[in-house]
């Protein structure tokens, strides 16, 4: 048994962990009460470990915690897994993908397909960044870290894949546009999970399982069967959490439970609400990109940089949707950082391009909180385990069996060697996974090469709510 805690103080109400992250963002636990000793719990409180000292260690540590907990759980004979996503507001999407692939290394890469609005402002940014990155590569000149950072941005075509997991040949090919809902959108986009530079330059600085140095995981089998895994959400799942939840459901066939909510809602409820936009940008991030294209000196005072970017926009971009950009609200801002939805997540093979945030998809069961759960998180885990693998009648009336849920017969896109499956098994399934993976505990993560000059151009100003007025005339 691992019992590695990285000298971390545990959150209130949590039992002693089997293993946990130094920042408590992920941890593994076992239920010890009689009747539950075959249940393991993977608590994913966030996908955002903080790299406080720029050592690039906390992301690999996250991967290490998940990997070694799954190894220990299977070796300890655990046959059921509860994945707790309560209070998970998202984070680094690479960690979401990696956790999925550690759980299901035999499945195809996550099919997280997105589109962005195609308009003159986005086209200008894409052309500008793509040209800068290409010229930097071709010139062989000294590395410009500001431009180098953009080699992994949404505005460089070379680091994004199409719907068939192959690269785009140009920004124009990525941009499209294609028509839907009377509007224009980019081509279908997917993350390049196999980019060999991710571990060096892109937070969280890991090689994603199934790629690069971790490609050997493609030959292993899941540590738990999908029928023996349950996800828990509580209404706060957003960003990367929603992407993880979605691929676990649609590709692996893993059911989800919701806990809590309004007592007057007696029917089915969603495991994830209207937070399934794929990614967002703050206005300052977009101003940063404009400043790079305009060649603004990043060492100038922030207010001066913003003024020069305003002048550049006014003098050069009058015929684009960026023409009305103004830094005035940014200069006046004083504490919040509102952002805008930049890419929509769309379902595989949905030619209508309907964003997932506008689709109702029910969870497989809903439970209420009890007083005992306030001081003991394991009470939540036991209630979920009892309901999932013992007594499904404990689900609140009407909360299970909805056609948009797996318990109601929702067809998944899971693919093992190219085959599709449909999940309609009952909540009381107790099948035991066979052929557990043969793994050995990996060494603790070590530092990868540090990224020189990372994020040196990011400006630290906040925004007032009035900046959303700009969003209406620009990116959204």
Short mmCIF file of N, CA and C in Angstrom, two decimals, residues 251-378:
data_model
loop_
_atom_site.label_atom_id
_atom_site.label_comp_id
_atom_site.label_asym_id
_atom_site.label_seq_id
_atom_site.Cartn_x
_atom_site.Cartn_y
_atom_site.Cartn_z
N UNK A 251 -17.75 8.08 -24.20
CA UNK A 251 -16.78 7.18 -24.79
C UNK A 251 -16.55 5.92 -23.94
N UNK A 252 -16.64 6.07 -22.63
CA UNK A 252 -16.38 4.91 -21.77
C UNK A 252 -17.65 4.28 -21.22
N UNK A 253 -18.75 5.02 -21.22
CA UNK A 253 -20.00 4.48 -20.68
C UNK A 253 -20.05 4.46 -19.17
N UNK A 254 -19.47 5.48 -18.51
CA UNK A 254 -19.47 5.59 -17.06
C UNK A 254 -20.66 6.43 -16.61
N UNK A 255 -21.40 5.93 -15.63
CA UNK A 255 -22.58 6.63 -15.12
C UNK A 255 -22.20 7.73 -14.14
N UNK A 256 -23.13 8.66 -13.94
CA UNK A 256 -22.89 9.78 -13.03
C UNK A 256 -24.06 9.95 -12.07
N UNK A 257 -23.72 10.31 -10.83
CA UNK A 257 -24.70 10.62 -9.79
C UNK A 257 -24.59 12.10 -9.47
N UNK A 258 -25.73 12.72 -9.18
CA UNK A 258 -25.77 14.10 -8.70
C UNK A 258 -26.20 14.08 -7.25
N UNK A 259 -25.57 14.89 -6.44
CA UNK A 259 -25.98 14.99 -5.05
C UNK A 259 -26.38 16.43 -4.74
N UNK A 260 -27.54 16.58 -4.07
CA UNK A 260 -28.03 17.91 -3.69
C UNK A 260 -28.95 18.51 -4.72
N UNK A 261 -29.12 19.82 -4.65
CA UNK A 261 -30.00 20.54 -5.56
C UNK A 261 -31.27 21.02 -4.89
N UNK A 262 -32.15 21.58 -5.67
CA UNK A 262 -33.40 22.14 -5.14
C UNK A 262 -34.40 21.02 -4.82
N UNK A 263 -34.99 21.05 -3.66
CA UNK A 263 -35.90 19.96 -3.28
C UNK A 263 -37.19 19.92 -4.09
N UNK A 264 -37.55 21.02 -4.74
CA UNK A 264 -38.80 21.02 -5.51
C UNK A 264 -38.62 20.44 -6.91
N UNK A 265 -37.40 20.11 -7.28
CA UNK A 265 -37.14 19.50 -8.58
C UNK A 265 -37.17 17.99 -8.39
N UNK A 266 -38.27 17.35 -8.79
CA UNK A 266 -38.47 15.93 -8.51
C UNK A 266 -38.04 15.02 -9.65
N UNK A 267 -37.77 15.56 -10.82
CA UNK A 267 -37.47 14.74 -11.97
C UNK A 267 -35.99 14.55 -12.19
N UNK A 268 -35.61 14.21 -13.42
CA UNK A 268 -34.19 14.04 -13.74
C UNK A 268 -33.44 15.38 -13.67
N UNK A 269 -32.18 15.32 -13.31
CA UNK A 269 -31.34 16.52 -13.26
C UNK A 269 -30.05 16.23 -14.01
N UNK A 270 -29.41 17.27 -14.48
CA UNK A 270 -28.17 17.11 -15.23
C UNK A 270 -26.99 16.89 -14.29
N UNK A 271 -26.05 16.07 -14.76
CA UNK A 271 -24.81 15.93 -14.00
C UNK A 271 -23.94 17.17 -14.17
N UNK A 272 -24.05 17.83 -15.30
CA UNK A 272 -23.35 19.08 -15.59
C UNK A 272 -24.37 20.06 -16.14
N UNK A 273 -24.36 21.29 -15.65
CA UNK A 273 -25.32 22.29 -16.11
C UNK A 273 -24.85 22.99 -17.37
N UNK A 274 -25.18 24.27 -17.48
CA UNK A 274 -24.86 25.02 -18.69
C UNK A 274 -23.46 25.56 -18.70
N UNK A 275 -22.49 24.74 -18.31
CA UNK A 275 -21.09 25.19 -18.21
C UNK A 275 -20.19 24.43 -19.17
N UNK A 276 -20.77 23.90 -20.26
CA UNK A 276 -20.00 23.02 -21.13
C UNK A 276 -19.39 23.72 -22.33
N UNK A 277 -19.14 25.02 -22.22
CA UNK A 277 -18.31 25.68 -23.21
C UNK A 277 -16.89 25.14 -23.06
N UNK A 278 -16.19 24.94 -24.18
CA UNK A 278 -14.93 24.21 -24.10
C UNK A 278 -13.80 25.03 -23.51
N UNK A 279 -13.69 26.29 -23.86
CA UNK A 279 -12.60 27.11 -23.31
C UNK A 279 -13.00 28.57 -23.36
N UNK A 280 -12.36 29.36 -22.52
CA UNK A 280 -12.64 30.79 -22.51
C UNK A 280 -11.35 31.59 -22.53
N UNK A 281 -11.48 32.86 -22.86
CA UNK A 281 -10.36 33.80 -22.85
C UNK A 281 -10.79 35.02 -22.05
N UNK A 282 -9.87 35.54 -21.24
CA UNK A 282 -10.12 36.84 -20.64
C UNK A 282 -9.81 37.90 -21.69
N UNK A 283 -10.36 39.08 -21.49
CA UNK A 283 -10.07 40.15 -22.44
C UNK A 283 -8.61 40.54 -22.40
N UNK A 284 -7.97 40.40 -21.23
CA UNK A 284 -6.55 40.74 -21.18
C UNK A 284 -5.72 39.73 -21.97
N UNK A 285 -6.12 38.47 -21.98
CA UNK A 285 -5.40 37.50 -22.81
C UNK A 285 -5.50 37.88 -24.28
N UNK A 286 -6.66 38.32 -24.71
CA UNK A 286 -6.83 38.73 -26.10
C UNK A 286 -6.03 40.00 -26.41
N UNK A 287 -5.98 40.91 -25.44
CA UNK A 287 -5.15 42.10 -25.61
C UNK A 287 -3.67 41.72 -25.70
N UNK A 288 -3.28 40.72 -24.94
CA UNK A 288 -1.89 40.25 -25.00
C UNK A 288 -1.56 39.77 -26.40
N UNK A 289 -2.46 38.99 -26.99
CA UNK A 289 -2.23 38.47 -28.34
C UNK A 289 -2.17 39.61 -29.35
N UNK A 290 -3.05 40.59 -29.21
CA UNK A 290 -3.00 41.76 -30.09
C UNK A 290 -1.66 42.48 -29.94
N UNK A 291 -1.17 42.59 -28.70
CA UNK A 291 0.10 43.27 -28.48
C UNK A 291 1.26 42.54 -29.13
N UNK A 292 1.23 41.22 -29.14
CA UNK A 292 2.28 40.45 -29.79
C UNK A 292 2.27 40.69 -31.29
N UNK A 293 1.08 40.66 -31.87
CA UNK A 293 0.96 40.88 -33.32
C UNK A 293 1.41 42.29 -33.67
N UNK A 294 1.05 43.26 -32.83
CA UNK A 294 1.40 44.66 -33.10
C UNK A 294 2.85 44.98 -32.79
N UNK A 295 3.55 44.07 -32.11
CA UNK A 295 4.95 44.31 -31.77
C UNK A 295 5.12 45.30 -30.64
N UNK A 296 4.14 45.40 -29.74
CA UNK A 296 4.22 46.32 -28.61
C UNK A 296 5.28 45.83 -27.62
N UNK A 297 6.06 46.73 -27.11
CA UNK A 297 7.12 46.40 -26.15
C UNK A 297 6.50 45.94 -24.83
N UNK A 298 6.69 44.66 -24.49
CA UNK A 298 6.09 44.11 -23.29
C UNK A 298 6.70 44.61 -22.00
N UNK A 299 7.81 45.34 -22.05
CA UNK A 299 8.42 45.85 -20.83
C UNK A 299 7.87 47.23 -20.45
N UNK A 300 7.02 47.81 -21.30
CA UNK A 300 6.42 49.11 -20.99
C UNK A 300 5.41 48.98 -19.86
N UNK A 301 5.11 50.09 -19.16
CA UNK A 301 4.05 50.03 -18.14
C UNK A 301 2.74 49.53 -18.76
N UNK A 302 1.96 48.86 -17.95
CA UNK A 302 0.75 48.23 -18.47
C UNK A 302 -0.18 49.22 -19.15
N UNK A 303 -0.40 50.37 -18.52
CA UNK A 303 -1.30 51.36 -19.10
C UNK A 303 -0.78 51.83 -20.46
N UNK A 304 0.53 51.99 -20.58
CA UNK A 304 1.12 52.41 -21.85
C UNK A 304 0.93 51.35 -22.92
N UNK A 305 1.12 50.09 -22.55
CA UNK A 305 0.91 49.01 -23.51
C UNK A 305 -0.53 49.01 -24.03
N UNK A 306 -1.48 49.16 -23.12
CA UNK A 306 -2.88 49.15 -23.52
C UNK A 306 -3.19 50.32 -24.44
N UNK A 307 -2.65 51.47 -24.14
CA UNK A 307 -2.88 52.64 -25.00
C UNK A 307 -2.30 52.42 -26.39
N UNK A 308 -1.12 51.83 -26.47
CA UNK A 308 -0.51 51.59 -27.78
C UNK A 308 -1.29 50.53 -28.56
N UNK A 309 -1.83 49.54 -27.85
CA UNK A 309 -2.65 48.54 -28.54
C UNK A 309 -3.93 49.19 -29.05
N UNK A 310 -4.54 50.07 -28.24
CA UNK A 310 -5.73 50.80 -28.70
C UNK A 310 -5.44 51.56 -29.98
N UNK A 311 -4.30 52.25 -30.01
CA UNK A 311 -3.94 53.03 -31.19
C UNK A 311 -3.72 52.12 -32.39
N UNK A 312 -3.11 50.96 -32.16
CA UNK A 312 -2.89 50.01 -33.25
C UNK A 312 -4.23 49.51 -33.80
N UNK A 313 -5.15 49.17 -32.91
CA UNK A 313 -6.47 48.70 -33.34
C UNK A 313 -7.18 49.77 -34.16
N UNK A 314 -7.16 50.98 -33.65
CA UNK A 314 -7.84 52.08 -34.34
C UNK A 314 -7.23 52.36 -35.70
N UNK A 315 -5.92 52.23 -35.82
CA UNK A 315 -5.26 52.57 -37.07
C UNK A 315 -5.22 51.45 -38.09
N UNK A 316 -5.42 50.19 -37.66
CA UNK A 316 -5.21 49.07 -38.58
C UNK A 316 -6.38 48.10 -38.71
N UNK A 317 -7.32 48.12 -37.77
CA UNK A 317 -8.33 47.07 -37.75
C UNK A 317 -9.74 47.61 -37.87
N UNK A 318 -9.88 48.75 -38.52
CA UNK A 318 -11.19 49.37 -38.63
C UNK A 318 -12.20 48.56 -39.40
N UNK A 319 -11.75 47.62 -40.24
CA UNK A 319 -12.69 46.81 -41.04
C UNK A 319 -12.91 45.42 -40.43
N UNK A 320 -12.56 45.24 -39.17
CA UNK A 320 -12.76 43.94 -38.53
C UNK A 320 -13.68 44.09 -37.32
N UNK A 321 -14.09 42.95 -36.76
CA UNK A 321 -14.94 42.97 -35.58
C UNK A 321 -14.19 43.40 -34.33
N UNK A 322 -12.89 43.62 -34.43
CA UNK A 322 -12.11 44.11 -33.29
C UNK A 322 -12.10 45.63 -33.24
N UNK A 323 -12.68 46.28 -34.23
CA UNK A 323 -12.57 47.74 -34.36
C UNK A 323 -13.06 48.48 -33.12
N UNK A 324 -14.02 47.93 -32.39
CA UNK A 324 -14.59 48.63 -31.24
C UNK A 324 -13.91 48.28 -29.92
N UNK A 325 -12.81 47.54 -30.00
CA UNK A 325 -12.09 47.21 -28.77
C UNK A 325 -11.55 48.47 -28.11
N UNK A 326 -11.66 48.51 -26.80
CA UNK A 326 -11.13 49.63 -26.04
C UNK A 326 -10.62 49.12 -24.70
N UNK A 327 -9.50 49.65 -24.27
CA UNK A 327 -8.93 49.21 -22.99
C UNK A 327 -9.47 50.00 -21.81
N UNK A 328 -10.35 50.95 -22.04
CA UNK A 328 -10.85 51.78 -20.94
C UNK A 328 -11.43 50.97 -19.80
N UNK A 329 -12.32 50.00 -20.07
CA UNK A 329 -12.84 49.20 -18.94
C UNK A 329 -11.74 48.42 -18.23
N UNK A 330 -10.69 48.03 -18.95
CA UNK A 330 -9.62 47.26 -18.33
C UNK A 330 -8.81 48.14 -17.38
N UNK A 331 -8.56 49.37 -17.79
CA UNK A 331 -7.80 50.30 -16.95
C UNK A 331 -8.58 50.63 -15.68
N UNK A 332 -9.92 50.70 -15.79
CA UNK A 332 -10.75 51.03 -14.63
C UNK A 332 -11.04 49.82 -13.75
N UNK A 333 -10.74 48.63 -14.22
CA UNK A 333 -11.11 47.41 -13.49
C UNK A 333 -10.39 47.34 -12.16
N UNK A 334 -10.99 46.61 -11.23
CA UNK A 334 -10.36 46.58 -9.92
C UNK A 334 -10.59 45.34 -9.10
N UNK A 335 -10.63 44.15 -9.69
CA UNK A 335 -10.74 42.99 -8.82
C UNK A 335 -11.27 41.73 -9.46
N UNK A 336 -12.04 41.83 -10.52
CA UNK A 336 -12.58 40.64 -11.15
C UNK A 336 -11.97 40.45 -12.53
N UNK A 337 -12.06 39.25 -13.05
CA UNK A 337 -11.49 38.97 -14.36
C UNK A 337 -12.51 38.25 -15.24
N UNK A 338 -13.57 38.93 -15.63
CA UNK A 338 -14.56 38.27 -16.50
C UNK A 338 -13.95 37.87 -17.83
N UNK A 339 -14.49 36.83 -18.40
CA UNK A 339 -13.99 36.30 -19.66
C UNK A 339 -15.16 35.97 -20.56
N UNK A 340 -14.85 35.49 -21.73
CA UNK A 340 -15.91 35.14 -22.68
C UNK A 340 -15.66 33.74 -23.21
N UNK A 341 -16.76 33.08 -23.55
CA UNK A 341 -16.65 31.74 -24.10
C UNK A 341 -16.01 31.83 -25.48
N UNK A 342 -14.94 31.09 -25.67
CA UNK A 342 -14.19 31.20 -26.92
C UNK A 342 -14.48 30.06 -27.88
N UNK A 343 -14.62 28.85 -27.35
CA UNK A 343 -14.92 27.70 -28.21
C UNK A 343 -16.11 26.93 -27.64
N UNK A 344 -16.97 26.44 -28.52
CA UNK A 344 -18.07 25.59 -28.12
C UNK A 344 -17.67 24.13 -28.26
N UNK A 345 -18.07 23.33 -27.29
CA UNK A 345 -17.89 21.89 -27.39
C UNK A 345 -19.11 21.31 -28.10
N UNK A 346 -18.89 20.48 -29.10
CA UNK A 346 -19.99 19.88 -29.86
C UNK A 346 -19.84 18.36 -29.85
N UNK A 347 -20.96 17.69 -29.98
CA UNK A 347 -20.95 16.23 -29.93
C UNK A 347 -20.41 15.64 -31.23
N UNK A 348 -19.75 14.50 -31.09
CA UNK A 348 -19.21 13.79 -32.24
C UNK A 348 -20.32 13.51 -33.25
N UNK A 349 -20.04 13.80 -34.52
CA UNK A 349 -20.93 13.53 -35.66
C UNK A 349 -22.20 14.37 -35.64
N UNK A 350 -22.27 15.41 -34.81
CA UNK A 350 -23.44 16.29 -34.80
C UNK A 350 -23.24 17.37 -35.86
N UNK A 351 -23.83 17.18 -37.02
CA UNK A 351 -23.64 18.12 -38.12
C UNK A 351 -24.31 19.46 -37.87
N UNK A 352 -25.21 19.51 -36.87
CA UNK A 352 -25.86 20.79 -36.56
C UNK A 352 -24.96 21.72 -35.76
N UNK A 353 -23.86 21.19 -35.20
CA UNK A 353 -22.91 21.96 -34.38
C UNK A 353 -23.58 22.56 -33.15
N UNK A 354 -24.58 21.90 -32.59
CA UNK A 354 -25.25 22.40 -31.40
C UNK A 354 -24.30 22.38 -30.21
N UNK A 355 -24.04 23.53 -29.58
CA UNK A 355 -23.15 23.55 -28.42
C UNK A 355 -23.72 22.72 -27.28
N UNK A 356 -22.87 21.99 -26.57
CA UNK A 356 -23.34 21.10 -25.52
C UNK A 356 -24.01 21.84 -24.38
N UNK A 357 -23.67 23.13 -24.18
CA UNK A 357 -24.30 23.85 -23.08
C UNK A 357 -25.79 24.08 -23.31
N UNK A 358 -26.26 23.80 -24.55
CA UNK A 358 -27.68 23.96 -24.84
C UNK A 358 -28.42 22.62 -24.92
N UNK A 359 -27.75 21.54 -24.55
CA UNK A 359 -28.37 20.22 -24.57
C UNK A 359 -28.63 19.76 -23.13
N UNK A 360 -29.81 19.20 -22.89
CA UNK A 360 -30.12 18.62 -21.59
C UNK A 360 -29.68 17.16 -21.62
N UNK A 361 -28.80 16.79 -20.69
CA UNK A 361 -28.38 15.40 -20.56
C UNK A 361 -28.39 15.04 -19.08
N UNK A 362 -29.27 14.11 -18.73
CA UNK A 362 -29.52 13.81 -17.33
C UNK A 362 -28.46 12.92 -16.73
N UNK A 363 -28.29 13.05 -15.42
CA UNK A 363 -27.48 12.11 -14.66
C UNK A 363 -28.26 10.79 -14.53
N UNK A 364 -27.60 9.78 -14.00
CA UNK A 364 -28.23 8.46 -13.85
C UNK A 364 -28.96 8.29 -12.53
N UNK A 365 -28.70 9.19 -11.60
CA UNK A 365 -29.33 9.09 -10.28
C UNK A 365 -29.07 10.37 -9.52
N UNK A 366 -30.00 10.67 -8.61
CA UNK A 366 -29.80 11.84 -7.74
C UNK A 366 -29.99 11.40 -6.30
N UNK A 367 -29.15 11.92 -5.42
CA UNK A 367 -29.24 11.66 -3.99
C UNK A 367 -29.31 12.99 -3.24
N UNK A 368 -29.89 12.95 -2.04
CA UNK A 368 -29.92 14.13 -1.19
C UNK A 368 -28.74 14.10 -0.21
N UNK A 369 -28.31 15.29 0.20
CA UNK A 369 -27.35 15.37 1.29
C UNK A 369 -28.05 14.99 2.61
N UNK A 370 -27.27 14.46 3.53
CA UNK A 370 -27.76 14.17 4.87
C UNK A 370 -26.89 14.92 5.87
N UNK A 371 -27.37 15.14 7.10
CA UNK A 371 -26.55 15.86 8.09
C UNK A 371 -25.19 15.20 8.33
N UNK A 372 -25.15 13.87 8.29
CA UNK A 372 -23.88 13.19 8.56
C UNK A 372 -22.83 13.51 7.51
N UNK A 373 -23.26 13.86 6.27
CA UNK A 373 -22.32 14.13 5.19
C UNK A 373 -21.56 15.44 5.39
N UNK A 374 -22.10 16.33 6.22
CA UNK A 374 -21.47 17.64 6.41
C UNK A 374 -20.08 17.49 7.01
N UNK A 375 -19.92 16.59 7.96
CA UNK A 375 -18.64 16.42 8.65
C UNK A 375 -17.86 15.21 8.20
N UNK A 376 -18.40 14.42 7.27
CA UNK A 376 -17.73 13.20 6.86
C UNK A 376 -18.00 12.94 5.39
N UNK A 377 -17.03 13.26 4.53
CA UNK A 377 -17.22 13.09 3.09
C UNK A 377 -17.42 11.63 2.72
N UNK A 378 -16.88 10.71 3.54
CA UNK A 378 -17.05 9.30 3.22
C UNK A 378 -18.50 8.85 3.32
#
